[in-house]
Amino acid sequence: MRELIRCTNVCKDYARGAERVSVLRNVDLSVRDGTFTALMGPSGSGKTTLLNLIGGLDSPTSGEIEVDGLRLDSVNAGNLARWRARSVGFVFQFYNLLPVLNAQRNVELPLLLTGLSRSERRKNAGLALEIVGLGDRGKHKPGELSGGQQQRVAIARALVSDPCLLVCDEPTGDLDRATADEILTLLQTLHWELGKTIVMVTHDPRAADRAEHTLHMDKGRLVSSASGTAEAVA
Amino acid sequence: MFRQTVNITAMNLRSVLSRKGSSSIIVVGIAGVVAVVVGLLAMSEGIRSALRETSHPDRVLVMRTGTQDEITGWLSAAEVNVLKGVDGIGTVSGELVVVVDLVTRETGKPGVAVARGVEASAFELRPDLTVVAGRPFQPGKNELLAGVNASDTYAGLDVGSKVNVRNALWEVVGHFDAGGRAHDSEVWMDLPIAQAAFRRDGVVSTARAMLDVGSDAALVSERIRQEPRLRADLVFERDFYARQSEAKAGMVESFAYLIGAIMALGAVIASVNTMYSSVSTRSVEIGTLRAVGFSNVPVVVSVMVEALLLALAGGLLGGAVVYVLYDGLVSSTLNVGSMSQLAFEFAVTPRLLLVGLGSALLLGAIGGLLPALRAARLPVVAALRSG
């Protein structure tokens, strides 16, 4: 399998007043296409920061990040936004659905950035909702859906433009056990059946067990992986 | 990009309804500014219009050289006779203009009105003046004819009643409508009786005259200036009233803009605050849109459109309130030229409403700009984290 994500010597610092805080320190990471990787670690270990860098939401202070052949650390904000629209689907802990739009329109949102016609957008959004098992809930607004259903809509939104990478930040963090299991099963299905590459940040070891690979972070460094090397390979 | 912008703006506007409380601060704040500014400008427009409507394009005043108003001017009877002989001058009416003390109807307090002593020619010069109640005064009698606004403004001017002016009782015999607001605020009386009552025998304040048809006004003016028996200048009525209205209306206008500017500052601060709060409420939404791949431009446009639409709603509300409450409302103000009350109608014209809406949009744009730029500059990660 080809390499989809490569991070080389990635550092990320933040300014906190006059002080500089190192959130990521010399992280090297390689993720192959079509894999399901869990990223674990205590709060403040830098896992969400690393996920944001991989998803092109933030840029590193130093180091190289290459995803699907594009050097994310050297493209401008406009190109990065276009790349995100094309290549990445995001799943957030609190779903981040737009409350004024119904499920169908929420899922259609990323397709507004494509050249698809209205009918094609509707068709694709309907298909994505079918995949997550909510084909009959398109007209419902987020407030009318349960937490699990809202996360399914968010997953449909992440899927709809057929990106090569899904980045999930604590996708089950706001859900009860049973619902969390349903969501994890859905992510596994997307990975197995649609071959999606998934990188998931989680606190929950049971969620991490559903992934093929688990990487651990602590104090801004990747400390161990399934293979136990400093350079994590998933 | 256009489609992104339209879609995000539409989404944002739908969410405005869920932020009714904070949004209404902008609407009400801007409505207040527009109502005050348009109301005061409608007052100044009304004053201008009242004085403008009094003038006739061919009617002139002949005034003592150097005087600016009718009250302080004077011409002798001999000078009026000389004027009648000037080539190009038609009907002439020597008029004595004085102020009289009356009681204002509304407050019961003393007020001053313009009294005008006139001859029959004064009515010939003003064919649009009609007696709407009672009858004209008779020469040689202490009788008054009150303008329709004067009879509304001052107590004791009902037809048939008697009023004390300069220690003499005058009977109000009728009301006139001059179709022009300045005269409508006056009381008229017979010239010789007025000259006797006000101890101005043989003197008038100014003369009004109609230029002969086809005569050259500049030439007539020159003849008057060159006439050695006359120390007077010719002034067109429209120029005379324009000068008077400029002083008063200009003052009201300056006041309108001063008060408007102070209120606008408050409204802008409220708008900026509200739009910042709107951006803050929506920051996760904005972050999500940016994460999905939307660019900054639609976000900026959506915030600006929201601010502008709320401002427009405020402008319409303020304009509607002032139109319903004030348009056509008759009020009076002190006319600086004659130190008397001048009745006028508030005129909320389409031009003023457009000025009000324009101001509202300007305030909305100023109020929306900083929050819109903040929304655009907010890093995606920070916006997502703010939830």
Coordinates of C-alpha atoms in Angstrom, one line a residue:
Chain A
M1 CA 0.0 0.0 0.0
R2 CA 1.3 3.5 -0.8
E3 CA 2.1 6.0 1.8
L4 CA -0.7 8.6 2.2
I5 CA 0.6 10.7 5.1
R6 CA 4.2 11.5 5.9
C7 CA 5.3 13.8 8.7
T8 CA 9.0 14.5 9.0
N9 CA 10.5 16.2 12.0
V10 CA 7.3 18.2 12.6
C11 CA 7.3 20.8 15.4
K12 CA 4.5 23.0 16.5
D13 CA 4.9 25.9 19.0
Y14 CA 2.3 28.3 20.4
A15 CA 2.9 31.6 22.0
R16 CA 1.3 31.9 25.5
G17 CA 2.0 35.5 26.4
A18 CA 5.8 36.0 26.2
E19 CA 6.3 32.2 26.6
R20 CA 6.6 29.7 23.7
V21 CA 5.0 26.4 24.3
S22 CA 6.1 23.4 22.3
V23 CA 3.1 21.3 21.6
L24 CA 4.7 18.9 19.0
R25 CA 8.4 18.0 19.1
N26 CA 10.1 16.4 16.2
V27 CA 7.3 14.1 15.2
D28 CA 7.9 11.6 12.4
L29 CA 4.9 9.7 11.2
S30 CA 3.9 7.6 8.2
V31 CA 0.4 6.4 7.5
R32 CA -0.4 4.1 4.6
D33 CA -3.4 4.5 2.3
G34 CA -6.5 2.6 3.3
T35 CA -5.5 2.1 7.0
F36 CA -7.5 2.9 10.2
T37 CA -5.2 4.6 12.8
A38 CA -6.0 5.6 16.3
L39 CA -4.0 8.4 18.0
M40 CA -4.1 8.1 21.8
G41 CA -2.6 10.0 24.6
P42 CA -3.3 12.1 27.7
S43 CA -4.8 15.6 27.4
G44 CA -2.3 18.1 26.2
S45 CA -0.1 15.4 24.6
G46 CA -0.5 17.1 21.2
K47 CA -2.7 14.5 19.4
T48 CA -5.4 16.9 18.3
T49 CA -2.7 19.4 17.1
L50 CA -1.1 16.6 15.1
L51 CA -4.6 15.7 13.7
N52 CA -5.2 19.3 12.7
L53 CA -1.8 19.5 10.9
I54 CA -2.6 16.3 9.0
G55 CA -6.0 17.6 8.1
G56 CA -4.5 20.9 6.8
L57 CA -6.3 23.0 9.4
D58 CA -3.1 24.4 10.9
S59 CA 0.5 24.6 9.7
P60 CA 3.6 23.4 11.5
T61 CA 6.2 25.7 13.0
S62 CA 8.9 23.5 11.3
G63 CA 9.1 20.2 9.6
E64 CA 7.4 18.7 6.6
I65 CA 3.9 17.3 6.2
E66 CA 3.0 15.5 3.0
V67 CA -0.5 14.1 2.4
D68 CA -1.6 12.4 -0.8
G69 CA 1.5 13.9 -2.5
L70 CA 0.9 17.5 -1.4
R71 CA 3.4 19.3 0.9
L72 CA 0.9 21.0 3.3
D73 CA 3.6 23.0 5.0
S74 CA 4.4 24.9 1.8
V75 CA 1.0 25.8 0.3
N76 CA -0.9 29.0 0.9
A77 CA -4.2 29.2 2.8
G78 CA -6.4 29.4 -0.3
N79 CA -4.9 26.3 -1.9
L80 CA -5.0 24.5 1.5
A81 CA -8.7 25.2 1.8
R82 CA -9.3 23.9 -1.8
W83 CA -7.3 20.8 -0.9
R84 CA -9.3 20.2 2.3
A85 CA -12.5 20.5 0.3
R86 CA -11.3 17.8 -2.1
S87 CA -9.2 15.5 0.0
V88 CA -10.3 15.5 3.7
G89 CA -13.5 14.7 5.6
F90 CA -13.7 16.0 9.1
V91 CA -15.6 14.4 12.0
F92 CA -15.7 16.4 15.2
Q93 CA -16.5 15.5 18.8
F94 CA -19.6 17.7 18.9
Y95 CA -20.6 17.0 15.3
N96 CA -20.5 20.7 14.3
L97 CA -23.6 20.6 12.2
L98 CA -25.2 23.8 11.2
P99 CA -28.4 24.1 13.2
V100 CA -30.4 26.0 10.7
L101 CA -29.9 23.4 7.9
N102 CA -31.6 20.0 7.8
A103 CA -29.5 16.8 7.6
Q104 CA -29.7 16.7 3.8
R105 CA -28.4 20.4 3.5
N106 CA -25.7 19.8 6.1
V107 CA -24.4 16.9 4.1
E108 CA -24.6 18.9 0.8
L109 CA -22.4 21.6 2.3
P110 CA -19.0 20.4 1.0
L111 CA -20.6 19.8 -2.4
L112 CA -21.3 23.5 -2.8
L113 CA -17.5 23.8 -3.3
T114 CA -17.7 21.5 -6.3
G115 CA -19.1 22.0 -9.8
L116 CA -21.9 19.6 -9.2
S117 CA -25.5 20.6 -10.2
R118 CA -28.1 20.9 -7.6
S119 CA -29.7 17.6 -8.5
E120 CA -26.4 15.8 -8.4
R121 CA -25.6 17.4 -5.0
R122 CA -28.9 16.2 -3.7
K123 CA -28.4 12.7 -5.1
N124 CA -24.9 12.4 -3.6
A125 CA -26.0 13.7 -0.2
G126 CA -28.9 11.3 -0.2
L127 CA -26.5 8.4 -1.0
A128 CA -24.1 9.5 1.8
L129 CA -27.1 9.6 4.3
E130 CA -28.1 6.1 3.1
I131 CA -24.6 4.8 3.8
V132 CA -24.7 6.0 7.4
G133 CA -28.2 4.6 7.7
L134 CA -30.2 7.9 7.8
G135 CA -31.7 7.9 4.4
D136 CA -35.1 8.7 5.9
R137 CA -33.9 11.6 8.1
G138 CA -32.8 14.1 5.4
K139 CA -35.5 16.6 6.3
H140 CA -34.7 16.6 10.0
K141 CA -32.8 19.5 11.5
P142 CA -29.9 18.6 13.9
G143 CA -32.0 19.6 16.9
E144 CA -34.5 16.9 16.0
L145 CA -31.9 14.1 15.9
S146 CA -30.2 12.2 18.7
G147 CA -26.4 12.6 19.4
G148 CA -25.6 9.4 17.5
Q149 CA -27.8 10.4 14.6
Q150 CA -26.1 13.8 14.4
Q151 CA -22.7 12.2 14.4
R152 CA -23.9 9.9 11.5
V153 CA -25.0 13.0 9.6
A154 CA -21.5 14.5 10.3
I155 CA -19.9 11.3 9.0
A156 CA -22.1 11.5 5.9
R157 CA -20.9 15.1 5.4
A158 CA -17.3 14.0 5.8
L159 CA -17.9 11.2 3.2
V160 CA -19.9 13.0 0.6
S161 CA -17.2 14.5 -1.5
D162 CA -15.4 11.1 -1.5
P163 CA -12.1 12.3 0.2
C164 CA -9.1 10.1 0.5
L165 CA -8.7 10.8 4.2
L166 CA -11.1 11.0 7.1
V167 CA -9.8 12.7 10.3
C168 CA -11.9 12.2 13.4
D169 CA -11.4 14.1 16.6
E170 CA -12.9 12.2 19.5
P171 CA -15.9 11.1 17.4
T172 CA -17.4 9.2 20.2
G173 CA -16.5 11.5 23.0
D174 CA -20.0 12.9 23.4
L175 CA -21.8 9.7 23.1
D176 CA -23.0 6.9 25.4
R177 CA -21.3 3.5 25.1
A178 CA -23.9 1.8 22.9
T179 CA -24.1 4.7 20.5
A180 CA -20.3 5.1 20.5
D181 CA -20.1 1.4 19.4
E182 CA -22.5 2.0 16.6
I183 CA -20.4 5.0 15.3
L184 CA -17.2 3.0 15.6
T185 CA -18.8 0.1 13.7
L186 CA -19.8 2.6 11.0
L187 CA -16.2 4.0 10.8
Q188 CA -14.9 0.4 10.5
T189 CA -17.4 -0.3 7.8
L190 CA -16.3 2.8 5.8
H191 CA -12.7 1.6 6.2
W192 CA -13.3 -2.0 5.2
E193 CA -15.9 -1.5 2.5
L194 CA -15.0 1.8 1.0
G195 CA -11.3 1.6 1.7
K196 CA -11.2 5.0 3.5
T197 CA -8.0 6.0 5.3
I198 CA -9.0 7.1 8.8
V199 CA -7.0 8.8 11.5
M200 CA -8.9 9.1 14.7
V201 CA -8.0 10.8 17.9
T202 CA -9.5 9.2 21.0
H203 CA -9.1 8.9 24.7
D204 CA -11.0 5.7 24.8
P205 CA -9.0 2.4 24.6
R206 CA -12.1 0.5 23.4
A207 CA -12.5 3.0 20.5
A208 CA -8.8 2.6 19.7
D209 CA -9.2 -1.2 19.7
R210 CA -11.4 -0.8 16.6
A211 CA -8.5 0.7 14.7
E212 CA -5.9 -1.4 12.9
H213 CA -3.0 0.6 14.4
T214 CA -2.7 2.7 17.6
L215 CA -0.2 5.4 18.1
H216 CA 0.5 6.9 21.5
M217 CA 1.6 10.5 22.2
D218 CA 3.0 12.1 25.3
K219 CA 4.3 15.6 25.8
G220 CA 4.3 16.4 22.1
R221 CA 6.1 13.2 21.0
L222 CA 5.1 10.0 19.5
V223 CA 6.2 7.6 22.2
S224 CA 5.2 4.2 20.9
S225 CA 3.3 2.5 18.2
A226 CA 2.2 -1.0 17.3
S227 CA 5.7 -1.6 16.0
G228 CA 7.2 0.2 19.0
T229 CA 9.5 2.4 17.0
A230 CA 10.1 6.1 17.5
E231 CA 9.0 6.8 14.0
A232 CA 5.5 5.6 13.9
V233 CA 4.4 3.7 10.9
A234 CA 0.8 2.8 10.6
Chain B
M1 CA -17.2 31.8 -5.1
F2 CA -20.5 33.5 -5.8
R3 CA -22.4 30.4 -5.0
Q4 CA -20.4 29.9 -1.8
T5 CA -21.2 33.4 -0.8
V6 CA -24.9 33.2 -1.6
N7 CA -25.3 30.0 0.3
I8 CA -23.3 31.0 3.4
T9 CA -25.1 34.4 3.5
A10 CA -28.5 32.7 3.2
M11 CA -27.6 30.3 6.1
N12 CA -26.4 33.1 8.2
L13 CA -29.6 35.1 7.7
R14 CA -31.7 32.2 8.7
S15 CA -29.8 32.0 11.9
V16 CA -30.5 35.7 12.6
L17 CA -33.9 34.7 13.8
S18 CA -32.4 32.7 16.6
R19 CA -30.5 35.8 17.7
K20 CA -33.5 38.1 17.7
G21 CA -32.5 39.9 21.0
S22 CA -29.1 41.0 20.0
S23 CA -30.1 41.7 16.4
S24 CA -32.9 44.0 17.5
I25 CA -30.2 46.2 19.3
I26 CA -28.9 47.2 15.9
V27 CA -32.4 47.7 14.4
V28 CA -33.6 49.8 17.2
G29 CA -30.4 51.8 17.6
I30 CA -30.2 52.7 14.0
A31 CA -34.0 53.4 13.8
G32 CA -33.5 55.9 16.6
V33 CA -30.7 57.7 14.7
V34 CA -32.7 57.7 11.4
A35 CA -35.8 59.0 13.2
V36 CA -34.1 61.9 14.9
V37 CA -32.0 62.9 11.8
V38 CA -34.9 62.6 9.3
G39 CA -37.3 64.3 11.8
L40 CA -35.0 67.3 12.2
L41 CA -34.3 67.5 8.5
A42 CA -38.0 67.3 7.8
M43 CA -38.4 70.3 10.1
S44 CA -35.7 72.3 8.2
E45 CA -37.3 71.2 4.9
G46 CA -40.7 72.4 6.2
I47 CA -39.3 75.8 7.2
R48 CA -37.6 76.2 3.8
S49 CA -40.8 75.2 2.1
A50 CA -43.0 77.5 4.1
L51 CA -40.8 80.5 3.2
R52 CA -40.3 79.4 -0.4
E53 CA -44.0 79.0 -1.0
T54 CA -44.6 82.6 0.0
S55 CA -42.6 83.8 -2.9
H56 CA -43.7 84.6 -6.4
P57 CA -41.2 84.7 -9.3
D58 CA -42.1 88.3 -10.4
R59 CA -42.9 89.8 -7.0
V60 CA -40.2 91.9 -5.5
L61 CA -39.5 93.8 -2.3
V62 CA -38.2 97.2 -2.4
M63 CA -36.3 97.8 0.9
R64 CA -34.2 100.5 2.4
T65 CA -30.6 100.1 1.3
G66 CA -28.7 98.1 4.0
T67 CA -31.7 96.5 5.7
Q68 CA -32.0 92.7 5.8
D69 CA -35.6 92.3 7.0
E70 CA -39.0 93.9 6.8
I71 CA -39.2 94.8 10.5
T72 CA -36.2 97.1 10.6
G73 CA -36.8 98.7 7.2
W74 CA -38.5 101.9 6.4
L75 CA -39.7 103.9 3.4
S76 CA -41.5 107.2 3.4
A77 CA -44.9 107.6 1.6
A78 CA -43.1 109.9 -0.8
E79 CA -40.6 107.1 -1.7
V80 CA -43.5 104.7 -2.3
N81 CA -45.0 107.2 -4.7
V82 CA -41.7 107.6 -6.5
L83 CA -41.5 103.8 -6.8
K84 CA -44.9 103.7 -8.4
G85 CA -43.5 105.8 -11.2
V86 CA -40.5 103.7 -12.0
D87 CA -40.6 102.2 -15.4
G88 CA -41.2 98.4 -15.3
I89 CA -42.9 98.5 -11.8
G90 CA -46.5 97.5 -11.8
T91 CA -48.8 97.3 -8.8
V92 CA -47.1 98.6 -5.6
S93 CA -48.1 98.0 -2.0
G94 CA -46.5 99.9 0.8
E95 CA -46.6 97.7 3.9
L96 CA -46.0 98.4 7.5
V97 CA -44.6 95.3 9.3
V98 CA -44.5 95.3 13.1
V99 CA -44.5 92.7 15.9
V100 CA -47.4 92.5 18.3
D101 CA -47.8 90.7 21.6
L102 CA -50.3 87.9 21.6
V103 CA -50.9 84.9 23.8
T104 CA -50.0 81.5 22.3
R105 CA -52.9 79.1 22.3
E106 CA -50.9 76.0 23.3
T107 CA -48.9 77.2 26.3
G108 CA -51.0 80.3 27.4
K109 CA -47.7 82.2 27.4
P110 CA -47.0 85.5 25.6
G111 CA -45.8 85.2 22.1
V112 CA -45.0 87.6 19.3
A113 CA -46.7 87.6 15.9
V114 CA -46.1 89.7 12.8
A115 CA -48.8 92.3 12.1
R116 CA -48.9 93.7 8.6
G117 CA -50.6 97.0 7.7
V118 CA -51.7 96.9 4.1
E119 CA -53.7 98.7 1.5
A120 CA -56.1 97.2 -1.1
S121 CA -53.2 96.7 -3.5
A122 CA -51.7 94.1 -1.2
F123 CA -54.5 91.8 -2.1
E124 CA -54.1 92.6 -5.8
L125 CA -50.4 91.6 -5.5
R126 CA -51.3 88.3 -3.9
P127 CA -54.2 86.8 -5.9
D128 CA -53.8 83.4 -4.3
L129 CA -54.8 84.9 -0.9
T130 CA -58.4 84.1 -0.1
V131 CA -60.6 85.0 2.9
V132 CA -61.7 81.6 4.2
A133 CA -63.8 82.8 7.1
G134 CA -65.6 86.1 7.9
R135 CA -64.8 89.0 5.7
P136 CA -61.9 91.4 4.8
F137 CA -61.3 94.3 7.2
Q138 CA -62.8 97.6 6.3
P139 CA -60.5 100.6 5.8
G140 CA -60.4 103.1 8.7
K141 CA -61.5 100.6 11.3
N142 CA -59.7 98.7 14.1
E143 CA -60.3 95.4 12.4
L144 CA -57.9 92.4 11.9
L145 CA -57.8 89.7 9.3
A146 CA -55.8 86.7 10.8
G147 CA -53.8 84.2 8.8
V148 CA -55.0 80.6 9.2
N149 CA -51.9 79.5 11.1
A150 CA -51.9 82.6 13.2
S151 CA -55.5 81.9 14.3
D152 CA -54.4 78.3 15.2
T153 CA -51.3 79.5 17.0
Y154 CA -52.6 82.4 19.0
A155 CA -55.5 82.7 21.4
G156 CA -58.2 85.3 20.8
L157 CA -58.1 85.3 17.0
D158 CA -61.4 83.5 16.4
V159 CA -63.7 85.4 14.0
G160 CA -65.8 87.8 15.9
S161 CA -63.6 88.0 19.0
K162 CA -61.8 91.1 20.1
V163 CA -58.1 91.3 20.9
N164 CA -56.1 93.9 22.7
V165 CA -53.2 95.2 20.6
R166 CA -51.2 98.3 21.6
N167 CA -53.8 99.4 24.1
A168 CA -56.7 99.2 21.6
L169 CA -59.3 96.6 21.0
W170 CA -59.3 95.1 17.5
E171 CA -62.1 93.0 16.2
V172 CA -61.1 89.9 14.3
V173 CA -63.4 90.0 11.3
G174 CA -62.0 87.1 9.2
H175 CA -59.3 84.5 8.4
F176 CA -57.3 84.3 5.3
D177 CA -55.3 81.5 3.6
A178 CA -52.4 82.8 1.6
G179 CA -51.5 79.4 0.4
G180 CA -48.0 80.4 1.6
R181 CA -47.0 79.7 5.1
A182 CA -45.2 82.9 6.1
H183 CA -48.2 85.2 5.5
D184 CA -50.5 82.6 7.1
S185 CA -48.7 83.2 10.4
E186 CA -49.5 87.0 10.3
V187 CA -52.4 89.3 11.2
W188 CA -53.3 91.9 8.6
M189 CA -54.9 95.3 9.2
D190 CA -55.6 98.6 7.4
L191 CA -52.4 100.5 6.7
P192 CA -53.4 104.0 7.9
I193 CA -54.9 102.5 11.1
A194 CA -51.7 100.5 11.7
Q195 CA -49.5 103.5 11.1
A196 CA -51.5 105.5 13.7
A197 CA -51.6 102.6 16.2
F198 CA -47.9 101.9 16.0
R199 CA -47.0 105.7 15.7
R200 CA -45.4 105.3 12.3
D201 CA -47.3 108.0 10.4
G202 CA -46.4 108.3 6.8
V203 CA -43.9 105.5 7.0
V204 CA -44.0 101.9 5.7
S205 CA -41.5 99.1 6.3
T206 CA -41.1 97.9 2.8
A207 CA -42.9 98.0 -0.5
R208 CA -43.9 95.0 -2.4
A209 CA -44.3 95.3 -6.2
M210 CA -45.1 93.2 -9.2
L211 CA -42.8 93.7 -12.1
D212 CA -44.5 94.5 -15.4
V213 CA -44.8 91.6 -17.7
G214 CA -41.7 91.4 -19.9
S215 CA -39.7 93.9 -18.0
D216 CA -36.0 93.3 -17.3
A217 CA -35.5 92.9 -13.6
A218 CA -31.9 93.9 -13.7
L219 CA -32.8 97.1 -15.5
V220 CA -35.6 97.9 -13.1
S221 CA -33.2 97.3 -10.2
E222 CA -30.7 99.6 -11.8
R223 CA -33.4 102.3 -12.3
I224 CA -34.3 102.1 -8.6
R225 CA -30.7 102.4 -7.6
Q226 CA -30.1 105.4 -9.9
E227 CA -33.3 107.2 -8.7
P228 CA -32.1 110.0 -6.4
R229 CA -35.4 110.2 -4.5
L230 CA -35.2 106.6 -3.5
R231 CA -32.6 105.0 -1.1
A232 CA -33.7 101.5 -1.7
D233 CA -32.8 98.2 -3.3
L234 CA -34.9 95.7 -5.3
V235 CA -34.9 92.2 -3.9
F236 CA -36.8 89.3 -5.4
E237 CA -39.2 87.6 -3.0
R238 CA -37.5 84.2 -3.6
D239 CA -34.1 85.6 -2.7
F240 CA -35.5 87.4 0.4
Y241 CA -37.2 84.2 1.7
A242 CA -34.2 82.0 0.7
R243 CA -32.0 84.3 2.9
Q244 CA -34.4 84.1 5.8
S245 CA -34.9 80.3 5.5
E246 CA -31.2 79.7 5.2
A247 CA -30.5 81.1 8.6
K248 CA -33.2 79.1 10.4
A249 CA -33.2 75.9 8.3
G250 CA -29.4 75.9 8.3
M251 CA -29.4 76.1 12.1
V252 CA -31.8 73.2 12.4
E253 CA -29.9 71.2 9.8
S254 CA -26.6 71.7 11.7
F255 CA -28.4 70.6 14.9
A256 CA -29.7 67.5 13.0
Y257 CA -26.3 66.5 11.9
L258 CA -24.7 67.2 15.4
I259 CA -27.4 65.2 17.3
G260 CA -27.3 62.6 14.5
A261 CA -23.6 62.2 14.7
I262 CA -23.7 61.8 18.5
M263 CA -26.5 59.2 18.3
A264 CA -24.8 57.5 15.3
L265 CA -21.6 57.0 17.4
G266 CA -23.7 55.2 20.0
A267 CA -25.5 53.1 17.3
V268 CA -22.2 52.2 15.7
I269 CA -20.7 51.0 19.0
A270 CA -23.9 49.0 19.6
S271 CA -23.7 47.5 16.1
V272 CA -20.0 46.6 16.4
N273 CA -20.7 45.0 19.8
T274 CA -23.7 43.1 18.4
M275 CA -21.9 41.9 15.3
Y276 CA -18.9 40.8 17.4
S277 CA -21.3 38.8 19.5
S278 CA -22.9 37.4 16.4
V279 CA -19.5 36.3 15.0
S280 CA -18.6 34.9 18.4
T281 CA -21.8 32.9 18.6
R282 CA -21.2 31.6 15.1
S283 CA -17.4 31.0 15.5
V284 CA -17.7 27.2 15.6
E285 CA -20.0 27.4 12.5
I286 CA -17.5 29.7 10.8
G287 CA -14.7 27.3 11.8
T288 CA -16.5 24.3 10.5
L289 CA -17.3 26.0 7.1
R290 CA -13.6 27.0 6.8
A291 CA -12.5 23.4 7.7
V292 CA -14.8 22.0 5.1
G293 CA -13.0 24.2 2.6
F294 CA -15.0 27.5 2.3
S295 CA -12.8 30.6 1.9
N296 CA -12.8 33.8 3.9
V297 CA -14.7 35.9 1.4
P298 CA -18.1 34.3 1.8
V299 CA -17.7 34.6 5.6
V300 CA -16.9 38.3 5.4
V301 CA -19.7 38.9 3.0
S302 CA -22.2 37.0 5.2
V303 CA -21.4 39.1 8.2
M304 CA -21.5 42.4 6.3
V305 CA -24.8 41.4 4.6
E306 CA -26.3 40.6 8.0
A307 CA -25.1 44.0 9.5
L308 CA -26.4 45.9 6.4
L309 CA -29.8 44.1 6.4
L310 CA -30.3 44.8 10.1
A311 CA -29.3 48.4 9.5
L312 CA -31.7 48.6 6.5
A313 CA -34.5 47.3 8.8
G314 CA -33.6 50.0 11.3
G315 CA -33.6 52.6 8.6
L316 CA -37.0 51.6 7.3
L317 CA -38.4 51.4 10.9
G318 CA -37.0 54.9 11.8
G319 CA -38.2 56.4 8.5
A320 CA -41.6 54.8 8.9
V321 CA -42.0 56.1 12.4
V322 CA -41.0 59.6 11.5
Y323 CA -43.2 59.6 8.4
V324 CA -46.3 58.4 10.3
L325 CA -45.8 60.7 13.3
Y326 CA -44.5 63.8 11.7
D327 CA -45.1 64.1 8.0
G328 CA -47.5 67.1 7.5
L329 CA -47.6 67.9 11.2
V330 CA -48.0 71.7 11.6
S331 CA -45.6 73.3 14.1
S332 CA -44.2 76.7 14.5
T333 CA -40.8 78.2 15.2
L334 CA -39.3 81.6 15.8
N335 CA -38.6 83.3 12.5
V336 CA -35.3 85.1 13.1
G337 CA -36.0 87.6 10.3
S338 CA -39.1 89.0 12.0
M339 CA -38.6 87.7 15.5
S340 CA -42.1 86.2 15.2
Q341 CA -43.6 82.7 15.1
L342 CA -43.5 81.0 11.7
A343 CA -45.8 78.1 11.1
F344 CA -44.6 75.2 9.0
E345 CA -45.4 71.6 8.1
F346 CA -42.8 68.9 8.7
A347 CA -42.0 67.6 5.3
V348 CA -40.7 64.0 5.3
T349 CA -39.8 63.9 1.6
P350 CA -38.6 60.9 -0.4
R351 CA -35.2 62.6 -0.5
L352 CA -35.0 62.7 3.3
L353 CA -36.1 59.1 3.6
L354 CA -33.3 58.2 1.2
V355 CA -30.8 60.2 3.3
G356 CA -32.1 58.3 6.3
L357 CA -31.7 54.9 4.6
G358 CA -28.3 55.8 3.3
S359 CA -27.1 56.8 6.8
A360 CA -28.5 53.6 8.2
L361 CA -26.6 51.5 5.6
L362 CA -23.4 53.5 6.3
L363 CA -23.8 52.8 10.0
G364 CA -24.4 49.1 9.3
A365 CA -21.4 48.9 7.1
I366 CA -19.2 50.6 9.7
G367 CA -20.7 48.3 12.4
G368 CA -20.2 45.1 10.4
L369 CA -16.7 45.7 9.0
L370 CA -14.5 45.0 12.0
P371 CA -16.4 41.9 13.2
A372 CA -16.4 40.6 9.6
L373 CA -12.7 41.1 9.3
R374 CA -12.2 39.4 12.7
A375 CA -14.3 36.5 11.5
A376 CA -12.2 36.2 8.4
R377 CA -8.9 36.4 10.3
L378 CA -9.8 33.9 13.1
P379 CA -7.6 30.8 12.6
V380 CA -9.7 27.7 11.8
V381 CA -8.4 25.8 14.8
A382 CA -9.2 28.7 17.2
A383 CA -12.7 29.0 15.7
L384 CA -13.4 25.3 16.2
R385 CA -12.0 25.3 19.7
S386 CA -14.1 28.3 20.8
G387 CA -17.1 26.0 21.0

